[in-house]
Structure formats: structure tokens, C-alpha cells
JSON list of C-alpha atoms in Angstrom, two decimals:
[
{"chain": "A", "resi": 1, "resn": "MET", "atom": "CA", "xyz": [-12.25, -6.72, 17.10]},
{"chain": "A", "resi": 2, "resn": "LEU", "atom": "CA", "xyz": [-10.93, -5.15, 20.29]},
{"chain": "A", "resi": 3, "resn": "LEU", "atom": "CA", "xyz": [-7.31, -5.92, 19.44]},
{"chain": "A", "resi": 4, "resn": "THR", "atom": "CA", "xyz": [-7.78, -4.40, 15.96]},
{"chain": "A", "resi": 5, "resn": "VAL", "atom": "CA", "xyz": [-8.97, -1.13, 17.48]},
{"chain": "A", "resi": 6, "resn": "PHE", "atom": "CA", "xyz": [-6.10, -1.09, 19.94]},
{"chain": "A", "resi": 7, "resn": "ASN", "atom": "CA", "xyz": [-3.58, -1.90, 17.19]},
{"chain": "A", "resi": 8, "resn": "ILE", "atom": "CA", "xyz": [-4.76, 1.07, 15.13]},
{"chain": "A", "resi": 9, "resn": "LEU", "atom": "CA", "xyz": [-4.64, 3.35, 18.19]},
{"chain": "A", "resi": 10, "resn": "PHE", "atom": "CA", "xyz": [-1.20, 1.94, 19.01]},
{"chain": "A", "resi": 11, "resn": "VAL", "atom": "CA", "xyz": [0.20, 2.86, 15.57]},
{"chain": "A", "resi": 12, "resn": "ILE", "atom": "CA", "xyz": [-1.33, 6.36, 15.68]},
{"chain": "A", "resi": 13, "resn": "ILE", "atom": "CA", "xyz": [0.20, 7.04, 19.11]},
{"chain": "A", "resi": 14, "resn": "ALA", "atom": "CA", "xyz": [3.57, 5.72, 17.95]},
{"chain": "A", "resi": 15, "resn": "ILE", "atom": "CA", "xyz": [3.60, 8.01, 14.91]},
{"chain": "A", "resi": 16, "resn": "ALA", "atom": "CA", "xyz": [2.51, 10.99, 17.04]},
{"chain": "A", "resi": 17, "resn": "MET", "atom": "CA", "xyz": [5.30, 10.26, 19.54]},
{"chain": "A", "resi": 18, "resn": "ILE", "atom": "CA", "xyz": [7.90, 10.12, 16.76]},
{"chain": "A", "resi": 19, "resn": "ALA", "atom": "CA", "xyz": [6.66, 13.44, 15.36]},
{"chain": "A", "resi": 20, "resn": "LEU", "atom": "CA", "xyz": [6.66, 15.16, 18.76]},
{"chain": "A", "resi": 21, "resn": "ILE", "atom": "CA", "xyz": [10.12, 13.91, 19.64]},
{"chain": "A", "resi": 22, "resn": "LEU", "atom": "CA", "xyz": [11.54, 15.11, 16.34]},
{"chain": "A", "resi": 23, "resn": "MET", "atom": "CA", "xyz": [9.94, 18.56, 16.77]},
{"chain": "A", "resi": 24, "resn": "GLN", "atom": "CA", "xyz": [11.61, 19.16, 20.14]},
{"chain": "A", "resi": 25, "resn": "ARG", "atom": "CA", "xyz": [14.78, 21.16, 20.36]},
{"chain": "A", "resi": 26, "resn": "GLY", "atom": "CA", "xyz": [17.99, 19.56, 21.47]},
{"chain": "A", "resi": 27, "resn": "ALA", "atom": "CA", "xyz": [20.15, 20.76, 24.37]},
{"chain": "A", "resi": 28, "resn": "GLY", "atom": "CA", "xyz": [22.40, 22.80, 22.05]},
{"chain": "A", "resi": 29, "resn": "ALA", "atom": "CA", "xyz": [19.53, 24.58, 20.28]},
{"chain": "A", "resi": 30, "resn": "ALA", "atom": "CA", "xyz": [19.55, 27.52, 22.72]},
{"chain": "A", "resi": 31, "resn": "ALA", "atom": "CA", "xyz": [22.84, 28.76, 21.26]},
{"chain": "A", "resi": 32, "resn": "GLY", "atom": "CA", "xyz": [21.09, 29.52, 17.96]},
{"chain": "A", "resi": 33, "resn": "SER", "atom": "CA", "xyz": [18.68, 32.00, 19.55]},
{"chain": "A", "resi": 34, "resn": "GLY", "atom": "CA", "xyz": [21.40, 34.65, 19.66]},
{"chain": "A", "resi": 35, "resn": "PHE", "atom": "CA", "xyz": [21.42, 34.76, 15.88]},
{"chain": "A", "resi": 36, "resn": "GLY", "atom": "CA", "xyz": [17.71, 35.41, 15.40]},
{"chain": "A", "resi": 37, "resn": "GLY", "atom": "CA", "xyz": [16.33, 31.90, 15.99]},
{"chain": "A", "resi": 38, "resn": "GLY", "atom": "CA", "xyz": [14.26, 32.91, 19.03]},
{"chain": "A", "resi": 39, "resn": "ALA", "atom": "CA", "xyz": [11.31, 34.20, 17.02]},
{"chain": "A", "resi": 40, "resn": "SER", "atom": "CA", "xyz": [10.11, 30.67, 16.17]},
{"chain": "A", "resi": 41, "resn": "ALA", "atom": "CA", "xyz": [9.27, 29.98, 19.83]},
{"chain": "A", "resi": 42, "resn": "THR", "atom": "CA", "xyz": [6.33, 32.43, 19.74]},
{"chain": "A", "resi": 43, "resn": "VAL", "atom": "CA", "xyz": [4.08, 29.94, 17.93]},
{"chain": "A", "resi": 44, "resn": "PHE", "atom": "CA", "xyz": [3.42, 28.02, 21.17]},
{"chain": "A", "resi": 45, "resn": "GLY", "atom": "CA", "xyz": [3.33, 31.08, 23.43]},
{"chain": "A", "resi": 46, "resn": "ALA", "atom": "CA", "xyz": [5.80, 33.10, 25.47]},
{"chain": "A", "resi": 47, "resn": "ARG", "atom": "CA", "xyz": [7.22, 30.07, 27.26]},
{"chain": "A", "resi": 48, "resn": "GLY", "atom": "CA", "xyz": [8.12, 28.34, 24.02]},
{"chain": "A", "resi": 49, "resn": "SER", "atom": "CA", "xyz": [7.32, 24.92, 22.67]},
{"chain": "A", "resi": 50, "resn": "SER", "atom": "CA", "xyz": [9.42, 22.87, 25.05]},
{"chain": "A", "resi": 51, "resn": "ASN", "atom": "CA", "xyz": [6.79, 22.83, 27.81]},
{"chain": "A", "resi": 52, "resn": "PHE", "atom": "CA", "xyz": [3.91, 21.81, 25.54]},
{"chain": "A", "resi": 53, "resn": "LEU", "atom": "CA", "xyz": [5.90, 19.26, 23.55]},
{"chain": "A", "resi": 54, "resn": "SER", "atom": "CA", "xyz": [7.44, 17.61, 26.60]},
{"chain": "A", "resi": 55, "resn": "LYS", "atom": "CA", "xyz": [4.06, 17.28, 28.35]},
{"chain": "A", "resi": 56, "resn": "ALA", "atom": "CA", "xyz": [2.41, 15.91, 25.21]},
{"chain": "A", "resi": 57, "resn": "THR", "atom": "CA", "xyz": [5.27, 13.44, 24.74]},
{"chain": "A", "resi": 58, "resn": "LYS", "atom": "CA", "xyz": [4.95, 12.32, 28.36]},
{"chain": "A", "resi": 59, "resn": "TRP", "atom": "CA", "xyz": [1.22, 11.59, 28.05]},
{"chain": "A", "resi": 60, "resn": "LEU", "atom": "CA", "xyz": [1.65, 9.86, 24.71]},
{"chain": "A", "resi": 61, "resn": "ALA", "atom": "CA", "xyz": [4.37, 7.67, 26.23]},
{"chain": "A", "resi": 62, "resn": "ILE", "atom": "CA", "xyz": [2.14, 6.78, 29.19]},
{"chain": "A", "resi": 63, "resn": "SER", "atom": "CA", "xyz": [-0.72, 5.84, 26.88]},
{"chain": "A", "resi": 64, "resn": "PHE", "atom": "CA", "xyz": [1.67, 3.91, 24.58]},
{"chain": "A", "resi": 65, "resn": "PHE", "atom": "CA", "xyz": [2.95, 1.73, 27.44]},
{"chain": "A", "resi": 66, "resn": "SER", "atom": "CA", "xyz": [-0.49, 1.24, 28.98]},
{"chain": "A", "resi": 67, "resn": "ILE", "atom": "CA", "xyz": [-1.94, 0.09, 25.65]},
{"chain": "A", "resi": 68, "resn": "THR", "atom": "CA", "xyz": [1.06, -2.23, 25.21]},
{"chain": "A", "resi": 69, "resn": "LEU", "atom": "CA", "xyz": [0.52, -3.82, 28.62]},
{"chain": "A", "resi": 70, "resn": "PHE", "atom": "CA", "xyz": [-3.23, -4.17, 28.08]},
{"chain": "A", "resi": 71, "resn": "MET", "atom": "CA", "xyz": [-2.81, -5.79, 24.66]},
{"chain": "A", "resi": 72, "resn": "ALA", "atom": "CA", "xyz": [-0.25, -8.25, 26.06]},
{"chain": "A", "resi": 73, "resn": "TRP", "atom": "CA", "xyz": [-2.53, -9.15, 28.98]},
{"chain": "A", "resi": 74, "resn": "TYR", "atom": "CA", "xyz": [-5.57, -9.50, 26.72]},
{"chain": "A", "resi": 75, "resn": "ALA", "atom": "CA", "xyz": [-3.76, -11.66, 24.17]},
{"chain": "A", "resi": 76, "resn": "MET", "atom": "CA", "xyz": [-2.36, -13.90, 26.90]},
{"chain": "A", "resi": 77, "resn": "HIS", "atom": "CA", "xyz": [-5.75, -14.55, 28.48]},
{"chain": "A", "resi": 78, "resn": "ARG", "atom": "CA", "xyz": [-7.44, -15.00, 25.13]},
{"chain": "A", "resi": 79, "resn": "ALA", "atom": "CA", "xyz": [-4.83, -17.46, 23.84]},
{"chain": "A", "resi": 80, "resn": "ASN", "atom": "CA", "xyz": [-5.53, -20.24, 26.39]},
{"chain": "A", "resi": 81, "resn": "PRO", "atom": "CA", "xyz": [-8.86, -19.78, 28.19]},
{"chain": "A", "resi": 82, "resn": "ASN", "atom": "CA", "xyz": [-9.40, -23.46, 29.08]},
{"chain": "A", "resi": 83, "resn": "ALA", "atom": "CA", "xyz": [-5.99, -24.74, 30.06]},
{"chain": "A", "resi": 84, "resn": "LEU", "atom": "CA", "xyz": [-7.47, -27.40, 32.33]},
{"chain": "A", "resi": 85, "resn": "ASP", "atom": "CA", "xyz": [-9.63, -28.93, 29.58]},
{"chain": "A", "resi": 86, "resn": "MET", "atom": "CA", "xyz": [-6.77, -29.45, 27.13]},
{"chain": "A", "resi": 87, "resn": "ASP", "atom": "CA", "xyz": [-5.99, -32.92, 25.79]},
{"chain": "A", "resi": 88, "resn": "LEU", "atom": "CA", "xyz": [-2.43, -33.65, 26.88]},
{"chain": "A", "resi": 89, "resn": "GLY", "atom": "CA", "xyz": [-2.14, -36.93, 24.99]},
{"chain": "A", "resi": 90, "resn": "VAL", "atom": "CA", "xyz": [0.20, -39.45, 26.60]},
{"chain": "A", "resi": 91, "resn": "MET", "atom": "CA", "xyz": [1.18, -37.02, 29.34]},
{"chain": "A", "resi": 92, "resn": "GLY", "atom": "CA", "xyz": [-2.46, -36.59, 30.34]},
{"chain": "A", "resi": 93, "resn": "GLY", "atom": "CA", "xyz": [-2.87, -40.23, 31.41]},
{"chain": "A", "resi": 94, "resn": "GLU", "atom": "CA", "xyz": [-3.39, -41.33, 34.98]},
{"chain": "A", "resi": 95, "resn": "VAL", "atom": "CA", "xyz": [-0.49, -41.47, 37.37]},
{"chain": "A", "resi": 96, "resn": "PRO", "atom": "CA", "xyz": [0.68, -45.06, 37.98]},
{"chain": "A", "resi": 97, "resn": "THR", "atom": "CA", "xyz": [0.04, -46.43, 41.43]},
{"chain": "A", "resi": 98, "resn": "ALA", "atom": "CA", "xyz": [2.70, -47.47, 43.92]},
{"chain": "A", "resi": 99, "resn": "PRO", "atom": "CA", "xyz": [4.21, -50.96, 43.42]},
{"chain": "A", "resi": 100, "resn": "VAL", "atom": "CA", "xyz": [2.66, -53.89, 45.23]},
{"chain": "A", "resi": 101, "resn": "GLU", "atom": "CA", "xyz": [4.39, -55.19, 48.34]},
{"chain": "A", "resi": 102, "resn": "GLY", "atom": "CA", "xyz": [6.56, -58.22, 47.71]},
{"chain": "A", "resi": 103, "resn": "ALA", "atom": "CA", "xyz": [7.28, -57.25, 44.09]},
{"chain": "A", "resi": 104, "resn": "PRO", "atom": "CA", "xyz": [10.79, -56.05, 43.36]},
{"chain": "A", "resi": 105, "resn": "ALA", "atom": "CA", "xyz": [11.04, -52.28, 42.92]},
{"chain": "A", "resi": 106, "resn": "THR", "atom": "CA", "xyz": [13.58, -52.55, 40.12]},
{"chain": "A", "resi": 107, "resn": "PRO", "atom": "CA", "xyz": [14.08, -55.31, 37.60]},
{"chain": "A", "resi": 108, "resn": "VAL", "atom": "CA", "xyz": [16.77, -57.78, 38.58]},
{"chain": "A", "resi": 109, "resn": "ALA", "atom": "CA", "xyz": [19.35, -58.88, 35.98]},
{"chain": "A", "resi": 110, "resn": "PRO", "atom": "CA", "xyz": [19.67, -62.64, 35.52]},
{"chain": "A", "resi": 111, "resn": "PRO", "atom": "CA", "xyz": [22.75, -64.12, 37.15]},
{"chain": "A", "resi": 112, "resn": "ALA", "atom": "CA", "xyz": [25.80, -64.69, 34.96]},
{"chain": "A", "resi": 113, "resn": "PRO", "atom": "CA", "xyz": [26.60, -68.32, 34.07]},
{"chain": "A", "resi": 114, "resn": "ALA", "atom": "CA", "xyz": [29.17, -69.93, 36.37]},
{"chain": "A", "resi": 115, "resn": "ASP", "atom": "CA", "xyz": [31.45, -71.15, 33.59]},
{"chain": "A", "resi": 116, "resn": "ALA", "atom": "CA", "xyz": [31.84, -67.70, 31.99]},
{"chain": "A", "resi": 117, "resn": "THR", "atom": "CA", "xyz": [35.41, -66.51, 31.98]},
{"chain": "A", "resi": 118, "resn": "VAL", "atom": "CA", "xyz": [36.85, -63.14, 31.30]},
{"chain": "A", "resi": 119, "resn": "PRO", "atom": "CA", "xyz": [39.11, -63.14, 28.24]},
{"chain": "A", "resi": 120, "resn": "ALA", "atom": "CA", "xyz": [42.75, -62.37, 28.95]},
{"chain": "A", "resi": 121, "resn": "ALA", "atom": "CA", "xyz": [44.46, -59.30, 27.58]},
{"chain": "A", "resi": 122, "resn": "PRO", "atom": "CA", "xyz": [46.99, -59.89, 24.79]},
{"chain": "A", "resi": 123, "resn": "SER", "atom": "CA", "xyz": [50.60, -60.17, 25.86]},
{"chain": "A", "resi": 124, "resn": "ALA", "atom": "CA", "xyz": [52.89, -57.17, 25.54]},
{"chain": "A", "resi": 125, "resn": "GLU", "atom": "CA", "xyz": [55.08, -58.84, 22.92]},
{"chain": "A", "resi": 126, "resn": "SER", "atom": "CA", "xyz": [52.30, -59.37, 20.40]},
{"chain": "A", "resi": 127, "resn": "ALA", "atom": "CA", "xyz": [50.37, -56.17, 21.16]},
{"chain": "A", "resi": 128, "resn": "VAL", "atom": "CA", "xyz": [52.37, -53.90, 18.85]},
{"chain": "A", "resi": 129, "resn": "PRO", "atom": "CA", "xyz": [53.30, -55.07, 15.34]},
{"chain": "A", "resi": 130, "resn": "ALA", "atom": "CA", "xyz": [56.89, -54.63, 14.26]},
{"chain": "A", "resi": 131, "resn": "ALA", "atom": "CA", "xyz": [57.76, -51.69, 12.04]},
{"chain": "A", "resi": 132, "resn": "PRO", "atom": "CA", "xyz": [58.53, -52.47, 8.38]},
{"chain": "A", "resi": 133, "resn": "PRO", "atom": "CA", "xyz": [62.23, -52.41, 7.46]},
{"chain": "A", "resi": 134, "resn": "ALA", "atom": "CA", "xyz": [63.55, -49.05, 6.21]},
{"chain": "A", "resi": 135, "resn": "ALA", "atom": "CA", "xyz": [64.26, -48.70, 2.50]},
{"chain": "A", "resi": 136, "resn": "GLU", "atom": "CA", "xyz": [67.96, -48.95, 1.59]},
{"chain": "A", "resi": 137, "resn": "ASN", "atom": "CA", "xyz": [67.75, -46.52, -1.34]},
{"chain": "A", "resi": 138, "resn": "SER", "atom": "CA", "xyz": [66.96, -43.11, 0.17]},
{"chain": "A", "resi": 139, "resn": "SER", "atom": "CA", "xyz": [67.75, -41.22, -3.04]},
{"chain": "A", "resi": 140, "resn": "GLN", "atom": "CA", "xyz": [64.21, -41.68, -4.30]},
{"chain": "A", "resi": 141, "resn": "GLU", "atom": "CA", "xyz": [61.91, -38.85, -3.36]},
{"chain": "A", "resi": 142, "resn": "SER", "atom": "CA", "xyz": [58.56, -39.54, -1.91]},
{"chain": "A", "resi": 143, "resn": "PRO", "atom": "CA", "xyz": [55.72, -38.61, -4.23]},
{"chain": "A", "resi": 144, "resn": "GLN", "atom": "CA", "xyz": [54.23, -35.18, -3.58]},
{"chain": "A", "resi": 145, "resn": "PRO", "atom": "CA", "xyz": [50.50, -35.04, -3.00]},
{"chain": "A", "resi": 146, "resn": "THR", "atom": "CA", "xyz": [48.61, -33.25, -5.74]},
{"chain": "A", "resi": 147, "resn": "PRO", "atom": "CA", "xyz": [46.37, -30.35, -4.70]},
{"chain": "A", "resi": 148, "resn": "GLN", "atom": "CA", "xyz": [42.69, -31.05, -5.04]},
{"chain": "A", "resi": 149, "resn": "ASN", "atom": "CA", "xyz": [40.13, -28.47, -6.02]},
{"chain": "A", "resi": 150, "resn": "ASP", "atom": "CA", "xyz": [37.01, -28.89, -3.92]}
]
């Protein structure tokens, strides 16, 4: 319920900030006052609208960021209130105890049989097969591969 209220307030503040930022004059807007554009500044008083709009934008931005931080904090604490009571499955089991004295710390591989021999590498003469004899008739063209459409 609380997050719903803050979400609605959040959207209203965001829309108000967009409207106030779009209503403000840019840096080059003062050049237009020489051609009769200065009369529109009397709506917000003699000082013009820049002071009111900039202050309102500042306070809306402060409230926007504070609501954002509060909603993030609230959602984080609401998401996992009982982290210590969670069932961790296999990882939640007890920690194994230290090994007993006299028992090997790591498993030992059985010894290799004494009559085992390492096979010898093939000789250099028989390692590479001989190349096939070259064709005598070189006038025949090799067949061209046909293109395939994938």
C-alpha cells in the first residue's frame, strides 16, 4: 500500500518536473526580448519566471530523488526480511569436520603394475605415408565445384 502511494506521487512529481523544465527559457531567449517578447515575463512578477521556475524545479528534483531513495530502501528491506531463516538446501548443511589423525588427507592412487611398459613411438620412416604418384595426363581439367544454395 505504501509503495503504491509513493509510486503515484513519484509519477506526479516526474510529470511536474518535465512541465516546469519545458516552461523555462533557454540561455538564448533573452535576445528575443528586444523584439517585444519581454511582456510575457510579467505573469510571474517583475523579476520574471526564471526565479520561480528554477526554485520549483529544484524542490521537485530534491523530492524526486528522496522518494526514489526511500522506495529503493523500502523495497530492499521488504524483499528479504528473514535472510537467516532461509532454507539454503544443500549449501545449508553442516560444515564437515576436520579429518581424523592417521587418515590420509588426500586419496592415494593405486601403484602402477610393475610389468607395465610405455609403448614406443612409431619410427620416422613409417610415420608419414608416401604421396600418391602424379597423374601423367595433365591435360584433363579438375572438376569445378558447383555452388550450393544454402
